[in-house]
Coordinates of C-alpha atoms in Angstrom, one line a residue:
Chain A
X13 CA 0.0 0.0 0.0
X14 CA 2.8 2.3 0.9
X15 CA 4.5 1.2 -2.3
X16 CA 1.7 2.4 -4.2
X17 CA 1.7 5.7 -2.9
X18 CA 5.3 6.1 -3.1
X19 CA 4.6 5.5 -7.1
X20 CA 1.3 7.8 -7.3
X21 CA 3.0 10.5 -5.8
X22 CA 6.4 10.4 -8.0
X23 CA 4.3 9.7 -10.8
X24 CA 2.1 13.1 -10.2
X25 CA 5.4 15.2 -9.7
X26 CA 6.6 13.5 -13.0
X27 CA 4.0 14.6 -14.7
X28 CA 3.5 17.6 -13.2
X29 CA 7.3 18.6 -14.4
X30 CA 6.8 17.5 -18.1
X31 CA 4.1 19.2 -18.1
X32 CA 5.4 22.5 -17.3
X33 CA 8.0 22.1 -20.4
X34 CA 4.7 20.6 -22.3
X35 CA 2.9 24.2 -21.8
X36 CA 6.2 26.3 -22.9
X37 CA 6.4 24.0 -26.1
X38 CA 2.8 24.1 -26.5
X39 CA 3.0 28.1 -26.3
X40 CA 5.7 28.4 -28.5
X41 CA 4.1 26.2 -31.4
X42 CA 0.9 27.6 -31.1
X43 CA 2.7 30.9 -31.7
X44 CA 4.3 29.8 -34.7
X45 CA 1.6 28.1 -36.1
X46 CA -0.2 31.4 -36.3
X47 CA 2.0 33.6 -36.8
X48 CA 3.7 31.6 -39.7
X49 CA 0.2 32.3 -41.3
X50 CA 1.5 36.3 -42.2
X51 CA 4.0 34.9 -44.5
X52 CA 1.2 34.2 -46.9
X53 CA 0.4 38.0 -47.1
X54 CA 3.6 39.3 -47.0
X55 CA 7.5 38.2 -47.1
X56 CA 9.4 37.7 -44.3
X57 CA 12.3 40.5 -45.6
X58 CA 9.2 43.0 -46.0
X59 CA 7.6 41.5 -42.8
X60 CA 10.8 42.4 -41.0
X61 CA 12.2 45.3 -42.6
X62 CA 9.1 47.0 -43.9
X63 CA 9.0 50.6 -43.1
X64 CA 5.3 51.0 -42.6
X65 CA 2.9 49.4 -40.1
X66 CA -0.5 50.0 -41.4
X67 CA -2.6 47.1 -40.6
X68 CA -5.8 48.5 -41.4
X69 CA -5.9 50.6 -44.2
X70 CA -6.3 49.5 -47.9
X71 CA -4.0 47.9 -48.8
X72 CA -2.5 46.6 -45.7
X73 CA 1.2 47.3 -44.8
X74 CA 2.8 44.7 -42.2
X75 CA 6.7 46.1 -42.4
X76 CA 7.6 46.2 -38.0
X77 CA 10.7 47.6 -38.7
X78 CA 9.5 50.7 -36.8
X79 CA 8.5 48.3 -33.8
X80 CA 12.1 46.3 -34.0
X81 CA 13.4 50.0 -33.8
X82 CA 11.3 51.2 -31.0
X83 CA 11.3 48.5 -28.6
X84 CA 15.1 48.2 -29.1
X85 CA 15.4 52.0 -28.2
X86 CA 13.0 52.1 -25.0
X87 CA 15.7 49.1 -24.6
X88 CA 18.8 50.3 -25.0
X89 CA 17.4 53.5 -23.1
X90 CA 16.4 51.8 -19.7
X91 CA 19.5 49.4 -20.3
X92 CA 22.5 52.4 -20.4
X93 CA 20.4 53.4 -17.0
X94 CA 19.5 50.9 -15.3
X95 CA 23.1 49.2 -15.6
X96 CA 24.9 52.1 -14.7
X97 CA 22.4 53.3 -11.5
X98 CA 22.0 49.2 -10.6
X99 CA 25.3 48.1 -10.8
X100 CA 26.8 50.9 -8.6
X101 CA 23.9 50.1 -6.2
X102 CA 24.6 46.7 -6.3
X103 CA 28.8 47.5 -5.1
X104 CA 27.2 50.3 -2.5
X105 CA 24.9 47.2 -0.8
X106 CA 27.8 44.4 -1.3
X107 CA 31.2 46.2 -0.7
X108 CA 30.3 49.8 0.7
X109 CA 27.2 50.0 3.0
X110 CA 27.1 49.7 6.9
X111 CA 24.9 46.4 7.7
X112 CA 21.7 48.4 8.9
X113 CA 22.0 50.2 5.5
X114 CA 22.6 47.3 3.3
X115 CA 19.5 45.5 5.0
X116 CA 17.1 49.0 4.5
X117 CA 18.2 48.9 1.2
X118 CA 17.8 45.5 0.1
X119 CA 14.3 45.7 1.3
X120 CA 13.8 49.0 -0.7
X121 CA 15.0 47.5 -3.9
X122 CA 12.5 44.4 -3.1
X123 CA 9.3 47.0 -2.4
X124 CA 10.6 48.5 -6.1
X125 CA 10.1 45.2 -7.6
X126 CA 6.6 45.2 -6.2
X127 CA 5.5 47.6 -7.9
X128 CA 3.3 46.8 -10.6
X129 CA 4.4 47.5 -13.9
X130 CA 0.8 49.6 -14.5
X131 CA 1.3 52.0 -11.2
X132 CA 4.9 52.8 -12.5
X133 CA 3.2 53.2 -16.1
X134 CA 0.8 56.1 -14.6
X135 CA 2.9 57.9 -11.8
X136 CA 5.5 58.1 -15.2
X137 CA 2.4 59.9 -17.2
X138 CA 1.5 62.4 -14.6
X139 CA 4.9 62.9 -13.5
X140 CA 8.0 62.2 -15.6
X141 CA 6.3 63.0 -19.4
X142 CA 5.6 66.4 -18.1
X143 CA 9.1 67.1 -16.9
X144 CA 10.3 65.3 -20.0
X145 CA 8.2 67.5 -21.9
X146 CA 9.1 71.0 -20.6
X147 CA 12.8 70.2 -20.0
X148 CA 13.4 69.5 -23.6
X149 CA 11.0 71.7 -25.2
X150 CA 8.9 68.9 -26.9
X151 CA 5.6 68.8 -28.2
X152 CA 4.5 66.0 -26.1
X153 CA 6.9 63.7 -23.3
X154 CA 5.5 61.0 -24.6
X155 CA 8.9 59.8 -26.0
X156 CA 11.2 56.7 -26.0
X157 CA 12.9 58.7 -23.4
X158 CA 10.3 58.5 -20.5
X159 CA 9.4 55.0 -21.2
X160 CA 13.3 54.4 -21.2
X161 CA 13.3 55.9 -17.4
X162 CA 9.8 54.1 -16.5
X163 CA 11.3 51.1 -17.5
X164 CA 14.8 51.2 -15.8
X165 CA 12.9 51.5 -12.7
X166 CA 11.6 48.1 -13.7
X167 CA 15.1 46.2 -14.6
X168 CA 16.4 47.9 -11.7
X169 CA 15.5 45.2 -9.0
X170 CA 16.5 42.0 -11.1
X171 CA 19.8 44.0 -11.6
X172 CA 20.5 44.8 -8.6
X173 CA 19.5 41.7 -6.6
X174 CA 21.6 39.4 -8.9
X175 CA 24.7 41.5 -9.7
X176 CA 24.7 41.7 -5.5
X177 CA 24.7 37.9 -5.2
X178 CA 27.7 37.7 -7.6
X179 CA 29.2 40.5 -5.6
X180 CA 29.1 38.6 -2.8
X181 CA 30.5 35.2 -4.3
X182 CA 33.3 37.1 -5.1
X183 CA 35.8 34.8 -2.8
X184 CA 37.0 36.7 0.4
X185 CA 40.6 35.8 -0.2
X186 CA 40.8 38.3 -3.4
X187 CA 40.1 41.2 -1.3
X188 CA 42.0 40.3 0.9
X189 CA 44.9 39.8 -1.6
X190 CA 44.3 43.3 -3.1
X191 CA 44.0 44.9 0.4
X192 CA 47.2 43.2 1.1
X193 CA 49.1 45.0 -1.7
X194 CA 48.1 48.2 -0.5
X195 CA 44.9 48.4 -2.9
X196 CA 42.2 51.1 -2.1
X197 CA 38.7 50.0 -1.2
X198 CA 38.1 51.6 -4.9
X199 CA 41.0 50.0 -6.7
X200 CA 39.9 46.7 -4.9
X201 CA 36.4 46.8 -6.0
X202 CA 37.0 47.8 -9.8
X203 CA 40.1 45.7 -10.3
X204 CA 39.6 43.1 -8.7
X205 CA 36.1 42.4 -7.3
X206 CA 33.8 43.9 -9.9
X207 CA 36.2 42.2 -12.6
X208 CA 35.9 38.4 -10.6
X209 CA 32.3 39.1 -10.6
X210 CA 31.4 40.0 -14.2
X211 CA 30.3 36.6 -15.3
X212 CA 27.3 37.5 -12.8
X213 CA 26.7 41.3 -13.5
X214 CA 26.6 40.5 -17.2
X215 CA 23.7 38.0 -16.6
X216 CA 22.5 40.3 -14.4
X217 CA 21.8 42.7 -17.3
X218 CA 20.9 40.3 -19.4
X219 CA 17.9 39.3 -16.9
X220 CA 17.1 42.8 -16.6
X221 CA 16.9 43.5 -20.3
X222 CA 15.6 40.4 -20.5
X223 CA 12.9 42.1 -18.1
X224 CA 12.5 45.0 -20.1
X225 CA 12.0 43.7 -23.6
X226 CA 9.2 42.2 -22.7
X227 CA 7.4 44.9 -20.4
X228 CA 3.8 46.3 -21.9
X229 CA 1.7 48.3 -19.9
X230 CA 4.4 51.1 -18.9
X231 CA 5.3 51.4 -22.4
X232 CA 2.3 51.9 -23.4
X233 CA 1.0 54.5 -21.6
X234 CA 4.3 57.0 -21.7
X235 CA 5.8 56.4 -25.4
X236 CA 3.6 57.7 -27.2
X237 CA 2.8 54.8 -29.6
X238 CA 3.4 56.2 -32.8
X239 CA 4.5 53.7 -35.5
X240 CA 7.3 55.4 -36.7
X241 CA 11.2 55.1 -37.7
X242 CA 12.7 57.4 -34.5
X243 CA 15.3 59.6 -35.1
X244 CA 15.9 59.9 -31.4
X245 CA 15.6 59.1 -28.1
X246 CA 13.2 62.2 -27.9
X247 CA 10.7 60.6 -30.1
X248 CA 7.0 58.7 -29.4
X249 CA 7.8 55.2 -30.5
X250 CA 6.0 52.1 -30.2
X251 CA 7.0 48.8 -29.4
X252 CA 6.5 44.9 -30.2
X253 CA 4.4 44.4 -27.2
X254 CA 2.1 47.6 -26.8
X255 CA 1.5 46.9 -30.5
X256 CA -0.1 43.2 -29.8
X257 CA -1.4 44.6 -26.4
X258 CA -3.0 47.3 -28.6
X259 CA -4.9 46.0 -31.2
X260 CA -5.2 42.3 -30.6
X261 CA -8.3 43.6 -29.2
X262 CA -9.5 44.7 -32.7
X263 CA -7.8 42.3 -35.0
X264 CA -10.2 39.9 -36.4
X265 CA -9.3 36.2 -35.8
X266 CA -7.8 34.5 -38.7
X267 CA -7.4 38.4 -40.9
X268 CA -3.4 38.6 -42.1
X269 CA -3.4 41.9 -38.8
X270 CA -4.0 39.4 -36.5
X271 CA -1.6 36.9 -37.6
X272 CA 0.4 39.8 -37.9
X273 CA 0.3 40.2 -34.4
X274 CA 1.4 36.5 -33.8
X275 CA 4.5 36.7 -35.5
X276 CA 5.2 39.8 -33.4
X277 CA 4.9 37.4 -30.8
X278 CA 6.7 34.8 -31.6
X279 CA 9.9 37.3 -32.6
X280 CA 9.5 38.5 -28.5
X281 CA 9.6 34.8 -27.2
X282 CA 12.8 34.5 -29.4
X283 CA 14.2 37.5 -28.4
X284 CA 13.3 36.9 -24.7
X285 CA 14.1 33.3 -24.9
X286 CA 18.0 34.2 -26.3
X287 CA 18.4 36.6 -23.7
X288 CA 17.4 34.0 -20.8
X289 CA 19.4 31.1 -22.6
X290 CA 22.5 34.1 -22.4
X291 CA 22.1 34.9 -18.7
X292 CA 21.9 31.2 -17.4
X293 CA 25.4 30.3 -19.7
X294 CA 26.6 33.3 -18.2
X295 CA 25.8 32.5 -14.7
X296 CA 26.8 29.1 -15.1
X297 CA 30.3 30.0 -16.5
X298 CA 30.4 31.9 -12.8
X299 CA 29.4 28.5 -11.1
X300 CA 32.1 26.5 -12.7
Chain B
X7 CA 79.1 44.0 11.1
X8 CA 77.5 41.1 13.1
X9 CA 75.5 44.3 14.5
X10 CA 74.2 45.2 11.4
X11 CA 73.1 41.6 10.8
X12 CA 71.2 41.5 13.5
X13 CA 69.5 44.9 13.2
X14 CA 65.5 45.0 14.7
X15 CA 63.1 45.1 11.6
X16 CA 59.8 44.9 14.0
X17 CA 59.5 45.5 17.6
X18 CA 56.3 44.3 19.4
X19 CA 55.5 46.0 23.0
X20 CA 53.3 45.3 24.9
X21 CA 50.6 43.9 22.6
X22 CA 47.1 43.2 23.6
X23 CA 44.5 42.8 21.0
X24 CA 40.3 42.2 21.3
X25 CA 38.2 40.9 19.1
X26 CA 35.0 42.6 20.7
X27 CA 35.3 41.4 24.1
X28 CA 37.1 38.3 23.4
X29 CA 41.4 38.9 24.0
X30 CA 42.8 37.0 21.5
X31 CA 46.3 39.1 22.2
X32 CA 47.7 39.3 25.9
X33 CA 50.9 41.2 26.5
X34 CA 52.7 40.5 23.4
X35 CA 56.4 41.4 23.3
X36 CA 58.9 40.2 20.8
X37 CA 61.5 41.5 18.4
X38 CA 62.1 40.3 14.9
X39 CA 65.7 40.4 13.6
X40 CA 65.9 41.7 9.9
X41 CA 67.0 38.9 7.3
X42 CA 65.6 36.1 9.0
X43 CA 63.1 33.9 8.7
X44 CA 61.1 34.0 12.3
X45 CA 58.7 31.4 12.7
X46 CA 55.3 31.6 15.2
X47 CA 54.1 28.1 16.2
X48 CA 51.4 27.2 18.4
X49 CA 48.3 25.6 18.0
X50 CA 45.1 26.7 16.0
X51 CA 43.2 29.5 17.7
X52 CA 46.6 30.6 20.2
X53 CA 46.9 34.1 18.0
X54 CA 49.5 33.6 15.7
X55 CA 47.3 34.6 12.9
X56 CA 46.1 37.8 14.5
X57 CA 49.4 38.9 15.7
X58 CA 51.1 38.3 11.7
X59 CA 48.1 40.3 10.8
X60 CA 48.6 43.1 13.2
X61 CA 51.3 43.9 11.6
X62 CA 49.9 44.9 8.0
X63 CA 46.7 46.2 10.0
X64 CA 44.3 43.1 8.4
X65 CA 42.9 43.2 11.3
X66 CA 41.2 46.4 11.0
X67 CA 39.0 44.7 8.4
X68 CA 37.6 42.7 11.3
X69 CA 34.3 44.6 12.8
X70 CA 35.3 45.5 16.7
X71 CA 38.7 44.9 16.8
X72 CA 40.5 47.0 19.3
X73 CA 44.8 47.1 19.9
X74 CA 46.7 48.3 22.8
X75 CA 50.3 49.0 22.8
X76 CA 53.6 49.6 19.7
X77 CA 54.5 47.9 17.2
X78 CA 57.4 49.5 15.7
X79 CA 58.6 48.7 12.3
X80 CA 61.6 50.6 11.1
X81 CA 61.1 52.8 14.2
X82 CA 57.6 53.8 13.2
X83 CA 54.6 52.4 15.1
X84 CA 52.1 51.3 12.6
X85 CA 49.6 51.0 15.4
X86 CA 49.0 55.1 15.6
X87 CA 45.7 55.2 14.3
X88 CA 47.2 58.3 11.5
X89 CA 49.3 54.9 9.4
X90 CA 48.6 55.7 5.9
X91 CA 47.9 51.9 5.4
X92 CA 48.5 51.7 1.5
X93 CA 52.1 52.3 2.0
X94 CA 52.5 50.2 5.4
X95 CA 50.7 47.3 3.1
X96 CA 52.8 48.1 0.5
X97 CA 56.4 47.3 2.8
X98 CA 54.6 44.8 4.7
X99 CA 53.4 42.6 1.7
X100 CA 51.3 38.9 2.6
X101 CA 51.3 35.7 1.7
X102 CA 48.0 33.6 2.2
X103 CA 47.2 30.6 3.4
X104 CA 45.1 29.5 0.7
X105 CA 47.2 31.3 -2.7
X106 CA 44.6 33.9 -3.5
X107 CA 46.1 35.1 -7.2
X108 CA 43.5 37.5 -8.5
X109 CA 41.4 36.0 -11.6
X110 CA 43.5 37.7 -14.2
X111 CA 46.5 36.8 -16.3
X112 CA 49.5 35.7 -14.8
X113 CA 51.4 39.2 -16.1
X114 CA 48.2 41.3 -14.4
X115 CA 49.0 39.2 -11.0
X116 CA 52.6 40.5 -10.6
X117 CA 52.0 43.9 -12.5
X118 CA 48.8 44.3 -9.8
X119 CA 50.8 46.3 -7.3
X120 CA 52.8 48.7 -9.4
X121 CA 50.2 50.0 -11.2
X122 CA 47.7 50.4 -8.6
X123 CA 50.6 52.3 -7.4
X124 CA 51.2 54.1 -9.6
X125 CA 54.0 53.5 -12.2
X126 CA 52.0 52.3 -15.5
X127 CA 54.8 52.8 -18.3
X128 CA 54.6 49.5 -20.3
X129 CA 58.6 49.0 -20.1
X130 CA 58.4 49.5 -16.4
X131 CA 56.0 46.9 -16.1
X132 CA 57.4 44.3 -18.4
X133 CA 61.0 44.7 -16.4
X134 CA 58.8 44.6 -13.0
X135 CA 57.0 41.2 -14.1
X136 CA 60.5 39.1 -15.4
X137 CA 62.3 40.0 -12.4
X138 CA 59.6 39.4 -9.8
X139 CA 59.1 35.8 -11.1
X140 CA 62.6 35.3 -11.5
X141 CA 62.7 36.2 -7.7
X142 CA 60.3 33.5 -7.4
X143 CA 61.9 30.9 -10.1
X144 CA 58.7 31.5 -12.1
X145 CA 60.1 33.2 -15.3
X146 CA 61.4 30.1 -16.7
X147 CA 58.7 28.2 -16.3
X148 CA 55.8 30.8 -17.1
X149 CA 57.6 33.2 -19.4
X150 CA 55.8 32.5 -22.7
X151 CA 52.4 32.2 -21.5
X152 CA 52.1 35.1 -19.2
X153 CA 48.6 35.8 -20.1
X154 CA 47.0 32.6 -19.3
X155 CA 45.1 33.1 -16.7
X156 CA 47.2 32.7 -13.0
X157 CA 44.0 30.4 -11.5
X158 CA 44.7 27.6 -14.5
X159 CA 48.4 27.3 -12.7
X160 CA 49.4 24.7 -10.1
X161 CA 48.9 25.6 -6.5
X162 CA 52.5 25.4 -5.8
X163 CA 53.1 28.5 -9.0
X164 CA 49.9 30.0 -7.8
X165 CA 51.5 30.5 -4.3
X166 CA 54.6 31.9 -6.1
X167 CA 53.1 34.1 -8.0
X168 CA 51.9 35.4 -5.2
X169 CA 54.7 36.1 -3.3
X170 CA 56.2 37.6 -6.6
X171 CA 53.1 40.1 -6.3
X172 CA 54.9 41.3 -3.2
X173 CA 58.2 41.6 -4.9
X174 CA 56.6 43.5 -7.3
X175 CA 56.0 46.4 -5.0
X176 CA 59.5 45.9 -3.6
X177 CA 57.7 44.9 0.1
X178 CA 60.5 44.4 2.6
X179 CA 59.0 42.3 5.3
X180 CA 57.2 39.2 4.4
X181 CA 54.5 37.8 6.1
X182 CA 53.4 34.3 5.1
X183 CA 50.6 32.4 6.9
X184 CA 50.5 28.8 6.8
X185 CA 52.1 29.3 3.2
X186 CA 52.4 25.9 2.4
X187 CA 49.2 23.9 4.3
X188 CA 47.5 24.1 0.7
X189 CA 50.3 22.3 -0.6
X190 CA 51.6 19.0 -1.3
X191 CA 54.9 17.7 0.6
X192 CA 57.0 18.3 -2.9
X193 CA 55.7 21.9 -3.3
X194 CA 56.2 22.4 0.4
X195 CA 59.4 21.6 0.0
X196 CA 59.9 24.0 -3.1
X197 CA 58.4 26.8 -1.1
X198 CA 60.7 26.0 1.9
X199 CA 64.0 26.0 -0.3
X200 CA 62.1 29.6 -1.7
X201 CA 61.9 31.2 1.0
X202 CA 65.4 30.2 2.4
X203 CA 66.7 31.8 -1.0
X204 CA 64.2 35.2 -0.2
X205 CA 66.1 35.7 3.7
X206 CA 69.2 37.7 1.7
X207 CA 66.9 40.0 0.7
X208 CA 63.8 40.1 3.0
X209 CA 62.4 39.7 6.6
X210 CA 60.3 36.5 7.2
X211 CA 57.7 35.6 9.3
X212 CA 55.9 32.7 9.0
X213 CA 52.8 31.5 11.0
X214 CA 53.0 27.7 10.5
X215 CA 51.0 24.8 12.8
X216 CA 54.0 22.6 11.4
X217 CA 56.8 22.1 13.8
X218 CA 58.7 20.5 11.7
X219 CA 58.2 23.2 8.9
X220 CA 59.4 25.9 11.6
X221 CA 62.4 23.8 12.8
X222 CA 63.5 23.4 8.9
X223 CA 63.4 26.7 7.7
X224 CA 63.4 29.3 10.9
X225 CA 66.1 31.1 12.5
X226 CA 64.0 32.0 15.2
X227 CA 61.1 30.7 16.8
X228 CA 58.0 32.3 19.1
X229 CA 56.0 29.7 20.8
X230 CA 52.1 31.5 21.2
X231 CA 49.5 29.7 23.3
X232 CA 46.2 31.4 24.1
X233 CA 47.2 34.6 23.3
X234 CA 50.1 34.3 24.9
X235 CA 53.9 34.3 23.7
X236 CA 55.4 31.8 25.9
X237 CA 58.6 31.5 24.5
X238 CA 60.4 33.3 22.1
X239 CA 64.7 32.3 21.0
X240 CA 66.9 31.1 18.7
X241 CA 65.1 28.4 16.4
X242 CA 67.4 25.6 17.9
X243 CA 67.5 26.5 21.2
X244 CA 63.3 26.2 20.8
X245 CA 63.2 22.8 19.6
X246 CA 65.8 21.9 22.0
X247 CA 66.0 23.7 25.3
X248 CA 62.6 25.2 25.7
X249 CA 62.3 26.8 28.7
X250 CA 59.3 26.6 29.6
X251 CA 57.3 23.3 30.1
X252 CA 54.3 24.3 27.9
X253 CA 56.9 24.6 25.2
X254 CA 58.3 21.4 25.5
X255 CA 54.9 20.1 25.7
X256 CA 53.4 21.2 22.6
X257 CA 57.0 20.0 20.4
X258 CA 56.9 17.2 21.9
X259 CA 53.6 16.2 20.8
X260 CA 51.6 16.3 23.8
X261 CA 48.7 18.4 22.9
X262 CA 48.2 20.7 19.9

């Protein structure tokens, strides 16, 4: 009897593993499948380096070159920011802080991360696109900039979380090393700890951008959404996602927009997917 | 000239260290002859440790450490609290027990101290780096693959490298602890003959739980037990006339 529930129960956890790689599989060809379907309309050079997204008007342009551009922007933007505010954070809590600091910090950074994504989205339309907005002079701060900022607030947490855990694996015994040659606290932490930790701050911003790529609702509301080739970082863009979160809504099921909006898709789960696969090499090239 | 061989390099008075409230130094007093190698034995957790790292400050990265008393080295007491510690740590140079090369090349390993230092011109460096591993009998060996990284050496070139770090700021008292308890008997020996070969030019001390290790390659021995220096003499006398009976009982095997 005890035999048998031994087997039931192993057999349930079994299943219950395959089944969470059964679901991403299932996802992913379900995507595919669909969004393969857009290819019929339109080729896959004009698909991806078409200039003009005009899915409803007569005839119908699918070229989401200006949504490649846009969400890489917003991208980059909240990357170059989020790196460079996250990764000195990350040495401040690991190398610099007093223990009653590091803890109040580390909690901060977790309440960041709590946040959701839709909060951050509207205290960054009432707030930053105004500033945005006067400080540059624009016509509207709805730009590429202020979703940049939004989303580096997002990144942010991932960064700084993991970048601090590979801070901290940094062995004791190099700092001590570099301490012991008369090295500064700063010329220990950039040349020696920040270096024997890079494996882990690079997957760090991988996560992060990982994080960022795929964000929606913040980007929606603050970049502007216009479906454009920017020139700049003080431009409305649009991006993969707020596109599908956009008009999936209106896209009739089985028309060329809304398989369209499936092969936008599966680009972001390939996109997303090579950034993860790059952060967990990464971290495992730390490991070993 | 037998005064000038036996000049004082370090002079310890009155020592007395806590670790919060624990005193893990009582009353240390000891002088350490330049060019020699001076050995401190005693068994783990009697100080030995703490009092090698007193003297390049270490300590102070330990939270609540608190010293009492001098330690002068060339007539300066690093104690004072005003020691500009890059430049003690600089004279004073460490060898680990574990060796503790920094993940770079083996060249950016011995180049490490000059240029955070300050002397960067490419020449410089290059001259630095041959001599500081011929110091170490390294050159030979790693000459044409000095940008392999220094982890993917043996632990026996590792721990050389190290101590060629320290030569490479042109350190003048060497303080090695438990140098060689990472290493096989062969590399121990290596290390031993080493540091024989380093005496013409450098103070030793080494902080060893190895009796035999101190008997081989000291010239003078302190004895520490609890905190305590029990006994501290000529390396012979030590292993043959202690003094005192808790000497003889630790060399002679009867606790440790």
């Amino acid at each position: 009897m005890r035999r048998l529930k031994e087997f039931v129960l192993q057999k349930i956890v079994l299943l219950c593993g395959v089944a969470s790689i059964l679901f991403v599989a299932l996802i992913f060809l379900f995507l595919v499948k669909e969004g393969l379907n857009v290819f019929k309309a339109v080729s896959p050079s004009h698909f991806l380096l078409g200039r003009s997204w005009y899915p409803i008007s007569e005839p119908a342009q699918f070229g989401i070159l200006p949504l490649i551009l846009g969400s890489l922007l917003v991208t980059a933007g909240a990357t170059v920011i989020s790196v460079a505010i996250g990764v000195a954070c990350a040495v401040y809590i690991a190398e610099v802080a007093r223990p009653a600091v590091r803890e109040t910090l580390k909690v901060g950074i977790e309440l960041l991360a709590a946040i959701p994504s839709i909060v951050l989205g509207f205290i960054g339309m009432v707030t930053l696109v105004p500033w945005v907005k006067k400080i540059f002079h624009l016509p509207t701060g709805l730009t590429a900039l202020s979703g940049s900022i939004m989303l580096a607030f997002m990144a942010m947490p991932t960064i700084v979380s993991i970048a601090e855990d590979a801070l901290h694996a940094v062995p004791r015994s190099y700092k001590e090393g570099a301490y012991a040659l008369g090295a500064t606290r700063w010329q220990t932490i950039h040349r020696v700890i920040l270096r024997a930790a890079s494996p882990g701050i690079a997957a760090a911003v991988m996560l992060g951008i990982g994080r960022v790529i795929g964000e929606t609702m913040a980007v929606m509301m603050i970049t502007g959404n216009a479906a454009v080739i920017p020139h700049g970082i003080l431009q409305p863009v649009r991006t993969l996602t707020a596109t599908i979160a956009g008009e999936m809504g209106e896209a009739a099921v089985g028309s060329e927009h809304y398989y369209a909006l499936f092969a936008i898709g599966t680009l972001l789960f390939v996109i997303s997917f090579g950034i993860n696969v790059t952060a967990d090499l990464l971290l495992h090239k730390r490991r070993s | 000239m037998g005064e000038d061989l036996d000049k004082l390099k370090i002079q310890v008075n009155n020592l007395n260290l806590w670790y919060s409230s624990f005193q893990a130094l009582k009353d240390v007093n000891a002088s350490f002859k330049e060019r020699l190698i001076t050995a401190i034995i005693g068994p783990s957790g009697c100080g030995k440790t703490t009092l090698l790292r007193v003297f390049n400050r270490m300590n102070d990265l330990v939270e609540g450490v608190r010293v009492a008393g001098t330690v002068m080295v060339d007539g300066i007491n690093v104690i004072a609290p005003d020691t500009d510690l890059m430049t003690l740590r600089r004279k004073i140079g460490m060898v680990f027990q574990r060796p503790n090369p920094f993940p770079l090349s083996t060249y950016e390993n011995v180049v490490f101290g000059p240029r955070i230092h300050g002397r960067a011109g490419k020449n410089e460096l290059d001259d630095i780096a041959e001599k500081s591993l011929q110091a170490v009998l390294l050159w030979d060996e790693l000459k044409d693959r000095l940008d392999k990284p220094a982890l993917s050496l043996s632990l026996e070139q590792q721990q050389r490298l190290c101590i060629a770090r320290l030569i490479a700021v042109r350190s003048d008292i060497l303080l090695l602890d438990e140098p060689c308890s990472a290493l096989d008997p062969q590399a121990t020996q290596a290390i031993e003959e080493l540091m024989r070969g380093l005496k013409n030019n450098y103070t030793l001390i080494v902080v060893t739980h190895n009796m035999q290790q101190a008997a081989r390659v000291s010239d003078e021995t302190g004895f520490m037990l609890l905190g305590e220096l029990i006994e501290f003499g000529e390396t012979d006398q030590i292993f043959t006339r202690p003094r005192d009976k808790r000497t003889e009982d630790y060399i002679t095997g009867r606790f440790g």
